[in-house]
Short mmCIF file of C-alpha atoms in Angstrom, two decimals:
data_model
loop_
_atom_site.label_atom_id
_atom_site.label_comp_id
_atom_site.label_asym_id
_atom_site.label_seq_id
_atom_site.Cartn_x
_atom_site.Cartn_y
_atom_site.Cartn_z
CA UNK A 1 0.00 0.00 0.00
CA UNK A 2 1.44 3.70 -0.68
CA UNK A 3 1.42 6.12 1.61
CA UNK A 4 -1.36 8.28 -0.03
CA UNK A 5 -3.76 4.71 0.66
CA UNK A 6 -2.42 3.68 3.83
CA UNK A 7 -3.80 7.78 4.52
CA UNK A 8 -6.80 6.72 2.97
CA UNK A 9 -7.66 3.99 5.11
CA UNK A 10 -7.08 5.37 8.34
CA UNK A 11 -9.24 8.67 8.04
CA UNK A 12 -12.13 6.09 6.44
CA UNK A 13 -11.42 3.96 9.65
CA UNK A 14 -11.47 7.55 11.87
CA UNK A 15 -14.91 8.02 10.35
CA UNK A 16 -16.26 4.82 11.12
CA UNK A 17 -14.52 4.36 14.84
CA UNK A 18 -16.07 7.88 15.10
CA UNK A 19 -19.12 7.11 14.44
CA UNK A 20 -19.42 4.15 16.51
CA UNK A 21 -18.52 5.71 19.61
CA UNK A 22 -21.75 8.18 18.96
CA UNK A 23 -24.11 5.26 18.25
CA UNK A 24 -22.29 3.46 21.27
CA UNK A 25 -23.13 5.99 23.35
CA UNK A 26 -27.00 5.79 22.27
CA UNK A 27 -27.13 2.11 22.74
CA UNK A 28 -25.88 2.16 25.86
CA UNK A 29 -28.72 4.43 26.96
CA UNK A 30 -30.96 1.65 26.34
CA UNK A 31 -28.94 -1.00 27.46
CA UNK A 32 -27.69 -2.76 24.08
CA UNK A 33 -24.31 -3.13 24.22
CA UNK A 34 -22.41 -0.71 22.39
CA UNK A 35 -19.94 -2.78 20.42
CA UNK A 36 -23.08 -4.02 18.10
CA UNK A 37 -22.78 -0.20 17.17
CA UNK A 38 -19.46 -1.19 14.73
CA UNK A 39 -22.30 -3.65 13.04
CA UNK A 40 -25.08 -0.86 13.04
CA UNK A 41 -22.87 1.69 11.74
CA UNK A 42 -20.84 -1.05 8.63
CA UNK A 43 -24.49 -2.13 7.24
CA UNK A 44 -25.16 1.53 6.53
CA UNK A 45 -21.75 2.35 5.60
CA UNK A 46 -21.66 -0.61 2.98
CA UNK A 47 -24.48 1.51 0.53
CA UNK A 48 -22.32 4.94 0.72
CA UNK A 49 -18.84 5.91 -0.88
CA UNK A 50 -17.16 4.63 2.62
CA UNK A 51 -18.26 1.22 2.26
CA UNK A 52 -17.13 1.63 -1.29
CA UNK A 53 -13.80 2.47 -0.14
CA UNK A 54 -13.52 -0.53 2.36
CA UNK A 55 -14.54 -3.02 -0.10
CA UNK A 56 -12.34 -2.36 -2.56
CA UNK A 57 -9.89 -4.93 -3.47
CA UNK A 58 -6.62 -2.72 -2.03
CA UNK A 59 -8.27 -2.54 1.10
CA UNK A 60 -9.94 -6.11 1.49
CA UNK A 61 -6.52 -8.06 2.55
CA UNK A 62 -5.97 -5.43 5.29
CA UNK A 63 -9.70 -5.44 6.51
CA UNK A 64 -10.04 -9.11 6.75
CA UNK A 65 -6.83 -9.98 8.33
CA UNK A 66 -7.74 -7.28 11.77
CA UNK A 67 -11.27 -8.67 11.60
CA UNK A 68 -10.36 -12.38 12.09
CA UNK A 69 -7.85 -10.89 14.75
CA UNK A 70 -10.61 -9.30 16.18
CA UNK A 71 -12.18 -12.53 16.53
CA UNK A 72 -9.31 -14.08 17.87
CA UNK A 73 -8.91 -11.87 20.79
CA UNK A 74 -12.62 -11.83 21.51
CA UNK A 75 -12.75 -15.24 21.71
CA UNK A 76 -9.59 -15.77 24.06
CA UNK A 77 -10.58 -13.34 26.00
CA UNK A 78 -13.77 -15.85 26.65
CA UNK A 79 -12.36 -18.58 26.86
CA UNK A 80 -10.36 -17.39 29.92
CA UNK A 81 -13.69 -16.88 31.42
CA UNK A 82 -14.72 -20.55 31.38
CA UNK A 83 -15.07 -22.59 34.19
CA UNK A 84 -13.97 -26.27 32.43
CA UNK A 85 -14.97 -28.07 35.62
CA UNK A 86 -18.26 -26.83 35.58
CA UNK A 87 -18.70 -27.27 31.29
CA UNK A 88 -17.54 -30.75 32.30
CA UNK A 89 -20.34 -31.29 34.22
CA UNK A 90 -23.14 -30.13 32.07
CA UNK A 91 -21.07 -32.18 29.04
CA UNK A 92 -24.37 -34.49 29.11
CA UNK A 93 -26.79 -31.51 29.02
CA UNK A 94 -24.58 -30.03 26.51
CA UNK A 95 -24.54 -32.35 23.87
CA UNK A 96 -27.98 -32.91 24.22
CA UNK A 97 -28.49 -29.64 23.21
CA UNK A 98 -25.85 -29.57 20.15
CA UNK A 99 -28.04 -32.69 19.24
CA UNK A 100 -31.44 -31.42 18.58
CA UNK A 101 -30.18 -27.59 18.07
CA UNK A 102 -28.48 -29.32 14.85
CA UNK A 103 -30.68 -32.03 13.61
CA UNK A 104 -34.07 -29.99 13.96
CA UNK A 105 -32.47 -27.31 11.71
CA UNK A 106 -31.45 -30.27 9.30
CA UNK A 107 -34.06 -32.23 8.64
CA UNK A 108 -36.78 -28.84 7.94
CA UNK A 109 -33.67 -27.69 5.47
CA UNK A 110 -33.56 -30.80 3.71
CA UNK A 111 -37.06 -30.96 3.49
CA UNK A 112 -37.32 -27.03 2.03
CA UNK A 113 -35.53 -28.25 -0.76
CA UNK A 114 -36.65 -31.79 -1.43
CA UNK A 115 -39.65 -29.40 -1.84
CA UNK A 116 -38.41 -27.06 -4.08
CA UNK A 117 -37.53 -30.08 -6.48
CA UNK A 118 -34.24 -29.70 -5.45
CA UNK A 119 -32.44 -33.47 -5.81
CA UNK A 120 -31.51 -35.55 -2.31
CA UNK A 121 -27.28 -35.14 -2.26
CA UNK A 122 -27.79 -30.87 -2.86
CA UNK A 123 -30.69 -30.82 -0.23
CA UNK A 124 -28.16 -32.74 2.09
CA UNK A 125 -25.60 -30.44 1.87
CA UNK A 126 -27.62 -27.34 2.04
CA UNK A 127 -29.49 -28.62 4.91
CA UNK A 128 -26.18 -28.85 6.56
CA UNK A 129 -25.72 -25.66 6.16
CA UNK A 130 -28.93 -24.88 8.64
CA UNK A 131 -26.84 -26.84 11.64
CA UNK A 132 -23.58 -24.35 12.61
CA UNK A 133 -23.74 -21.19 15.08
CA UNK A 134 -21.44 -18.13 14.43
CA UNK A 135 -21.30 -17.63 18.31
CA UNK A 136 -18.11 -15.22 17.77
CA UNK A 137 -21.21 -12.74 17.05
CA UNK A 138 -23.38 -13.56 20.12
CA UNK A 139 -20.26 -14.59 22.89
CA UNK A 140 -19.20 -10.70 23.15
CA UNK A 141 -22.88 -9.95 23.98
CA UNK A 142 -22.83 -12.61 26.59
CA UNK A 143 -19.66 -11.25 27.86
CA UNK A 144 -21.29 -7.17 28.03
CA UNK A 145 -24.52 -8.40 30.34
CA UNK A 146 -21.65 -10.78 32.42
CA UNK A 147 -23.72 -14.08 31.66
CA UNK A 148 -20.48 -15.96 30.68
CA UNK A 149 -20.53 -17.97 34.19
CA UNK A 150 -24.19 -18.60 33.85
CA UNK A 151 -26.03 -22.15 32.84
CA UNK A 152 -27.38 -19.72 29.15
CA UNK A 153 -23.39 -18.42 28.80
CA UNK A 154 -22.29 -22.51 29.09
CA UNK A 155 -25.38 -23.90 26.90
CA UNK A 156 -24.22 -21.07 24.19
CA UNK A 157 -20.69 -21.69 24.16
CA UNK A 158 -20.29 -25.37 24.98
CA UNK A 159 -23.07 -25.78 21.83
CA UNK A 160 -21.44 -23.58 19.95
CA UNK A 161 -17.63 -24.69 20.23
CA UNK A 162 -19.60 -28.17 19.36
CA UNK A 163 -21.57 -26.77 16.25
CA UNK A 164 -17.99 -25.81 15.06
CA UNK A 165 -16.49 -29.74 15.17
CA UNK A 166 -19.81 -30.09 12.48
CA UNK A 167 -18.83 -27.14 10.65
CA UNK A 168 -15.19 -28.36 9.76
CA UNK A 169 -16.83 -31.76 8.68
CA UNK A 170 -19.19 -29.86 6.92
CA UNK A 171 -16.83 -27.77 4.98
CA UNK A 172 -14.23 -30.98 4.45
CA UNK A 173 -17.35 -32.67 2.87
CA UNK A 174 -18.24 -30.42 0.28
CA UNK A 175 -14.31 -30.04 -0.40
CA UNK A 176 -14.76 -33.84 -1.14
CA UNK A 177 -17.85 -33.67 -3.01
CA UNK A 178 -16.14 -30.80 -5.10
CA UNK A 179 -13.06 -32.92 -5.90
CA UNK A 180 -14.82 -36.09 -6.90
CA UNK A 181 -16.68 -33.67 -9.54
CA UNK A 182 -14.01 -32.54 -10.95
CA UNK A 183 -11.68 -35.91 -10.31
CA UNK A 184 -9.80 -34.35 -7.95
CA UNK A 185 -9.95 -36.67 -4.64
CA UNK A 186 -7.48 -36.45 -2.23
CA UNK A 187 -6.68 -37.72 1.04
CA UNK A 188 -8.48 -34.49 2.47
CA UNK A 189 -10.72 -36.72 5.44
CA UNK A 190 -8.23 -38.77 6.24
CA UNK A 191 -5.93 -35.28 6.85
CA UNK A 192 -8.69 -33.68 9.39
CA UNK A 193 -8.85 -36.08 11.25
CA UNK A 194 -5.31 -36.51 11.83
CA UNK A 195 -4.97 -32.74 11.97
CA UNK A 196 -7.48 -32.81 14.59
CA UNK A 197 -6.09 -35.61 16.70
CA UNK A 198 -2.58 -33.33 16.59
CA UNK A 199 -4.22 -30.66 17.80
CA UNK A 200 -5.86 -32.24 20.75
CA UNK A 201 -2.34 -34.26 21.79
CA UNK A 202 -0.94 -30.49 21.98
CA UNK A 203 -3.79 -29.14 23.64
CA UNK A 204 -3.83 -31.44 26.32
CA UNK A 205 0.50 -31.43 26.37
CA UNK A 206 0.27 -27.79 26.63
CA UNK A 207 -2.55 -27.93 29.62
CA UNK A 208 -0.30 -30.08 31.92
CA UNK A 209 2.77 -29.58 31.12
CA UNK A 210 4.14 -26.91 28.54
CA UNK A 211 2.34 -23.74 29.69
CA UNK A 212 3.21 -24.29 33.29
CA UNK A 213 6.87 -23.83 32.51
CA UNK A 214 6.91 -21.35 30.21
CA UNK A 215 4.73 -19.28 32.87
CA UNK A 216 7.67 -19.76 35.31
CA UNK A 217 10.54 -18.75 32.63
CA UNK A 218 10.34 -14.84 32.71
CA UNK A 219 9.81 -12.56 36.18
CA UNK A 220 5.86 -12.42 36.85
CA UNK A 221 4.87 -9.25 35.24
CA UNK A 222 1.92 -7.88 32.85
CA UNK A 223 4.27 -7.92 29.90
CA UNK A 224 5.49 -11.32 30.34
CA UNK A 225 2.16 -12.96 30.51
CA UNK A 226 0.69 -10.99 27.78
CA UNK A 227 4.14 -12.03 25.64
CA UNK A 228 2.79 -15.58 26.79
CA UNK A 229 -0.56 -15.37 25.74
CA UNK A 230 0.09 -14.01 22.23
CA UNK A 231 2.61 -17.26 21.63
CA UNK A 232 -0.21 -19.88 22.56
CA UNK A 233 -3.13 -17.79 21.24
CA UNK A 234 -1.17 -17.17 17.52
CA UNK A 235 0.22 -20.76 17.76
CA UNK A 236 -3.08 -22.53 18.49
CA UNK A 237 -5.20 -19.97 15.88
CA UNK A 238 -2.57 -20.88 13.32
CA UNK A 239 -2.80 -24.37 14.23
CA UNK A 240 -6.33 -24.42 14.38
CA UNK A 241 -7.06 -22.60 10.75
CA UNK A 242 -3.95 -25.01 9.37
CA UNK A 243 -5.70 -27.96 10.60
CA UNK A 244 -9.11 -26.93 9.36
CA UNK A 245 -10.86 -26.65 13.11
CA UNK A 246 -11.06 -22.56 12.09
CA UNK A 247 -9.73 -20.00 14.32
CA UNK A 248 -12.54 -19.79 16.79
CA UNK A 249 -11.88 -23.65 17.92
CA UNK A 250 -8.47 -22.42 18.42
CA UNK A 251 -8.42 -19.21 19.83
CA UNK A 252 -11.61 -20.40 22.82
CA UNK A 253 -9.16 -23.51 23.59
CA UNK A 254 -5.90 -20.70 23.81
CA UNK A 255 -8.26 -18.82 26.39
CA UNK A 256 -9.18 -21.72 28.07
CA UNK A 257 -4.93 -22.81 28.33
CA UNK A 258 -3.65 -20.01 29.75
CA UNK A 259 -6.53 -19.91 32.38
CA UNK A 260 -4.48 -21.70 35.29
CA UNK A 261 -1.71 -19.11 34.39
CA UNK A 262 -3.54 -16.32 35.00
CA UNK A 263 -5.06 -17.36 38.15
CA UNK A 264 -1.65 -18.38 39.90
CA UNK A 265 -0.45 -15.07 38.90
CA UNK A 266 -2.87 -13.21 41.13
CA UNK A 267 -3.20 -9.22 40.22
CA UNK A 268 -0.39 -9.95 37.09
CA UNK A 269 -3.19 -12.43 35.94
CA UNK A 270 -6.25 -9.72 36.25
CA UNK A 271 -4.12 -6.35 34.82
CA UNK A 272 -3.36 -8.50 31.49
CA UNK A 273 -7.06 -9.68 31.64
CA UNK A 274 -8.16 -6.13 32.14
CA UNK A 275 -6.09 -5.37 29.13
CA UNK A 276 -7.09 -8.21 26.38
CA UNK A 277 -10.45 -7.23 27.05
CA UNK A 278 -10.15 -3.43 26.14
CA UNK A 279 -8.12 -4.53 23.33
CA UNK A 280 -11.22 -6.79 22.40
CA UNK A 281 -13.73 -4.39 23.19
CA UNK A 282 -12.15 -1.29 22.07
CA UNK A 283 -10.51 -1.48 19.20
CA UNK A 284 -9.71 -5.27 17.55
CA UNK A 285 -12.93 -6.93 18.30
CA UNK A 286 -14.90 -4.19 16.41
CA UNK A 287 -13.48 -4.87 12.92
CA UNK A 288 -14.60 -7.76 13.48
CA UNK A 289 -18.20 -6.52 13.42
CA UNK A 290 -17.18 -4.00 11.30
CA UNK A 291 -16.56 -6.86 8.87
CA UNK A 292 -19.65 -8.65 9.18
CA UNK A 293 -21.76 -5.52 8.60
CA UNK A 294 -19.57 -4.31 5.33
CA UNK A 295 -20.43 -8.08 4.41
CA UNK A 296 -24.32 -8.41 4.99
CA UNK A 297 -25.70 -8.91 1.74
CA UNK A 298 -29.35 -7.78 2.61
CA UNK A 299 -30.60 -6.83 -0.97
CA UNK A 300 -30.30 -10.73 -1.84
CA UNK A 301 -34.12 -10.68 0.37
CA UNK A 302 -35.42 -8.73 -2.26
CA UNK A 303 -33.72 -10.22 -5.09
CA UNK A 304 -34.79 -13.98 -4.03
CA UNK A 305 -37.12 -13.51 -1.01
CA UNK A 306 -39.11 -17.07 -1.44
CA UNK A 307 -36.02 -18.89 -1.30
CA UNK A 308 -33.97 -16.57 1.13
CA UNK A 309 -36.75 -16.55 3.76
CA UNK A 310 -37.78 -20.20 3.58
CA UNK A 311 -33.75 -20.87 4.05
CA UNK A 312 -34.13 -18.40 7.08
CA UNK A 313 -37.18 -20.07 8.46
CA UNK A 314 -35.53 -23.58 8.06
CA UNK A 315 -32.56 -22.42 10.09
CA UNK A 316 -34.12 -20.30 12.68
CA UNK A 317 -37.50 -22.40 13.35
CA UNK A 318 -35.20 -25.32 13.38
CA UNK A 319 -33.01 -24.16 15.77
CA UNK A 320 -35.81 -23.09 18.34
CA UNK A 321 -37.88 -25.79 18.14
CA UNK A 322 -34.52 -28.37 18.80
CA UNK A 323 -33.82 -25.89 21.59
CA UNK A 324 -37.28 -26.39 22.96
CA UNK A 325 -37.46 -30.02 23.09
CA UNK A 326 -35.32 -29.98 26.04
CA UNK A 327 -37.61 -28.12 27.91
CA UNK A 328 -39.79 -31.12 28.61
CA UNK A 329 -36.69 -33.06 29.63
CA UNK A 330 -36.91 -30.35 32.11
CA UNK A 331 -33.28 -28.97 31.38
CA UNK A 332 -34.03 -25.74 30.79
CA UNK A 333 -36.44 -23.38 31.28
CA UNK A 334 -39.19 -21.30 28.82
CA UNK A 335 -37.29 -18.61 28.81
CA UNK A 336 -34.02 -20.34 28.53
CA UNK A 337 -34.86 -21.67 25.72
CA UNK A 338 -36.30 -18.52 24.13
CA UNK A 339 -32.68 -17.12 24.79
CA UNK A 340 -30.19 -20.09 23.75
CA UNK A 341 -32.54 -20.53 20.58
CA UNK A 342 -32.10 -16.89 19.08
CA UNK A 343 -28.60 -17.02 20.35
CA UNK A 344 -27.86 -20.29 18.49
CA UNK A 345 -29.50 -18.57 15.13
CA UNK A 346 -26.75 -16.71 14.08
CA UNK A 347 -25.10 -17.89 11.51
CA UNK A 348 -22.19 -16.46 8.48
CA UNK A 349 -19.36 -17.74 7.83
CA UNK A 350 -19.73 -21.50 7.28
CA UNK A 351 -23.14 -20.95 5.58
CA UNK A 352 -20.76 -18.36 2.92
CA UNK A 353 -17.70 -20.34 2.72
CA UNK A 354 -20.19 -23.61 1.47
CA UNK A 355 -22.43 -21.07 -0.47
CA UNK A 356 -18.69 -20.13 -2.19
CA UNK A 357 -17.46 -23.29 -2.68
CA UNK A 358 -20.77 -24.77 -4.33
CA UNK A 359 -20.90 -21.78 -6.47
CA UNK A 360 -17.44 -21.70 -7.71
CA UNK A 361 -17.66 -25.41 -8.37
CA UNK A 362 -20.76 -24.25 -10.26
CA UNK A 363 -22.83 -26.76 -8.03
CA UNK A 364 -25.53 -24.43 -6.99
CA UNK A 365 -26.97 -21.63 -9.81
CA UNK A 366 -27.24 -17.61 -8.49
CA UNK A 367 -30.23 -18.23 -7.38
CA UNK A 368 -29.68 -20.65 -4.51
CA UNK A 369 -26.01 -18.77 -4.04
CA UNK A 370 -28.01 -15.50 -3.38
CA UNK A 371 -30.36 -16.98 -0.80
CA UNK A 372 -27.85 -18.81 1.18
CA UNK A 373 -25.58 -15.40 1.52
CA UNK A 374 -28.69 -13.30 2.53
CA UNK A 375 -30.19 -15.75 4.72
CA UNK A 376 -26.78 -16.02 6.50
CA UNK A 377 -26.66 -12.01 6.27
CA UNK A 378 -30.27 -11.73 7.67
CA UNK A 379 -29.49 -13.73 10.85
CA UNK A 380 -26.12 -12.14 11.66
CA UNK A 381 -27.59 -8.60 11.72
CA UNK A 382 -31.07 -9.44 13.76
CA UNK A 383 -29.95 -11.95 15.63
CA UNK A 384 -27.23 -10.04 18.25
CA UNK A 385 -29.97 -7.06 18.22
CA UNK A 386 -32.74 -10.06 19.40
CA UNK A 387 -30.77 -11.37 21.64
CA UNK A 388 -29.94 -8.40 23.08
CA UNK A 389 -33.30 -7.39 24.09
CA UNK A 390 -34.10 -11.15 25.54
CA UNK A 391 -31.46 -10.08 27.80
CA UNK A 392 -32.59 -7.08 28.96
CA UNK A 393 -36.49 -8.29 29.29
CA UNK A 394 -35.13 -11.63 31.44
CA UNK A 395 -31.27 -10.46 31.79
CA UNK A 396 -32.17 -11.58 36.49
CA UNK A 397 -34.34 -14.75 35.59
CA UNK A 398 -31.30 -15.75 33.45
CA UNK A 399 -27.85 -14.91 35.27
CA UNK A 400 -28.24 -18.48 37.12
CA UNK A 401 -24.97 -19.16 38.05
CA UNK A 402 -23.55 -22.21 36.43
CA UNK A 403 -24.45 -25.77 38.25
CA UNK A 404 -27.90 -24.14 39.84
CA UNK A 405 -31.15 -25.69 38.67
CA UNK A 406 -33.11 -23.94 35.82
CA UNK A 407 -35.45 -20.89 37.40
CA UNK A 408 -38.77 -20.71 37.38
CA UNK A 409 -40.96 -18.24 35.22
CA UNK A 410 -42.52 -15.32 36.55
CA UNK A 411 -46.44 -15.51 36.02
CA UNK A 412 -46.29 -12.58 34.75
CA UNK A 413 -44.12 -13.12 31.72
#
């Protein structure tokens, strides 16, 4: 980039910080937390000459490379939040819950387009595409109403670091599909798994042994630790995207690492916590939404609305109604369920990286390409704004502290 670009792109990214921090400010007033301002502000910016600007191709590699570090510190940052004893034991709950959150979604997708005379291996795939969460859009929220350490914060995350295990097969499957279309099959299953299997072994290796040593190698202080933090959260998110798990696999599991460090390091421990999370919040995590508002294709609604919606309605009626058939298994409440359901709805990137790869294979027409990438828009834009209010309406009934029983509804409600 010259100078008279790299110019460029900072006062457009002034303008857009700037005008966050004024629709921030708003939000707050209302109590909606004031990073989904970045979002807010992108989706209008994409139809004027400043979204022009970002999206161009001398800005995109720039853009995209501080949003998926915005997700990476976002997530990190949450996964030193989580209590692992306690996720261990609600695994059962859990995976119940990644269960029918998943399949529900599934089987209505596959059935939209058996409907639509679509043919039973394209109505598979796409009804895949109804099953993964993009909780790096919903965690931060979770994080602003401190309902991390809660039994929704540990449904949400625990489903949603599962949803991501399907996502990888997902994406590995249409890879294969791809290749045996064009008679190009490679060993590319046979590589996940052992690139998953690696990753685990240094996971764990790290957890008991690795970690603990390196934390004892420099004097305790905030710049040591955070020096720490950046080698196991880059090495784990590169690991991670090399293997195909994706970053936010890696970056939650990096959080969840250096947990034990922090804690033995006492007020070291909280001063480098204290300053990931204005990092996060302030300035890395926001491109991040910046990103996914630039990228909300909205117009495809209008452009294929029958398809788009009954995509959306697959997904999102899917995913509630899985979510509410545990609450006659009396594992979570009405209004539990209400929450974790429109929290599990959002969903982008898988849904566009599958919509891609179909398309480019020439697999899928425009048509079906355009629906997919709005329906996945649609969802990432209402969703976080939903869930938001949930929160406020039931934000007491639902900061149950993890390992509690479910509460009990108010009458009124």
């Amino acid at each position: 980039m010259t100078e008279l670009q790299v110019g460029k792109l900072l006062l457009d990214l002034a303008l857009l910080f700037a005008l966050t921090y004024l629709l921030a400010g708003l939000l707050e007033r209302v109590r909606i937390p004031g990073i989904l301002g970045a979002l807010f502000v992108a989706m209008v910016a994409r139809y004027t000459p400043l979204g022009g600007h970002l999206l161009s191709p001398e800005f995109h590699v720039p853009l995209s490379f501080l949003a998926e570090l915005g997700v990476l510190f976002l997530l990190f940052y949450i996964g030193l939040q989580i209590d692992l004893k306690e996720m261990r034991n609600q695994r059962g709950d859990i995976i119940w819950l990644t269960v029918l959150n998943t399949l529900v979604p599934f089987l209505m997708g596959v059935g939209v387009m058996l409907a639509l005379g679509y043919g039973w291996l394209m109505a598979f795939v796409i009804g895949l595409t109804r099953m993964p969460t993009a909780e790096a859009v919903i965690v931060p929220i979770l994080d602003e109403f401190k309902l991390i350490r809660t039994r929704v914060g540990e449904f949400i995350i625990g489903a949603g670091v599962l949803d991501d295990v399907i996502e990888v097969f997902l994406v590995a499957l249409v890879s294969v599909w791809i290749g045996e279309k064009s008679g190009d099959v490679g060993g590319g299953i046979i590589g996940l798994i052992m690139g998953v299997m690696a990753f685990i072994l240094l996971a764990w290796f790290s957890y008991r042994w690795l970690i603990v040593l390196l934390s004892r190698w420099l004097p305790r202080r905030p710049r040591n630790l955070m020096l720490l933090s950046m080698i196991i959260l880059f090495g784990f998110g590169g690991l991670s995207e090399y293997t195909g798990l994706g970053m936010v696999v890696g970056a939650i599991t990096a959080g969840v690492l250096m947990c034990p460090a922090f804690s033995s390091m006492g007020e070291v421990g909280k001063q480098v916590t204290q300053t990931i999370q204005s990092l996060s919040y302030g300035f890395l995590g926001l491109f991040f939404f910046f990103w996914v508002g630039l990228n909300a294709d909205l117009e495809g609604l209008f452009r294929e609305p029958t398809l788009a919606i009954l995509l959306y309605l697959a997904g999102t009626v899917g995913k509630l109604a899985g979510v509410f058939l545990m609450v006659p298994m009396k594992k979570i409440s009405v209004h539990e369920a209400w929450t974790i359901g429109i929290g599990l709805d959002a969903r982008l990137t898988t849904e566009i990286i599958v919509a891609q790869l179909l398309f480019d294979a020439k697999l899928i027409d425009g048509h079906l390409f355009t629906a997919l990438v709005s329906a996945a828009s649609f969802t990432a834009v209402t969703v976080p704004l939903l869930f938001s209010l949930l929160i406020r309406r039931w934000g007491d009934e639902l900061r149950v502290p993890q390992g509690e029983p479910q509460p009990k509804e108010h009458s009124h409600d």
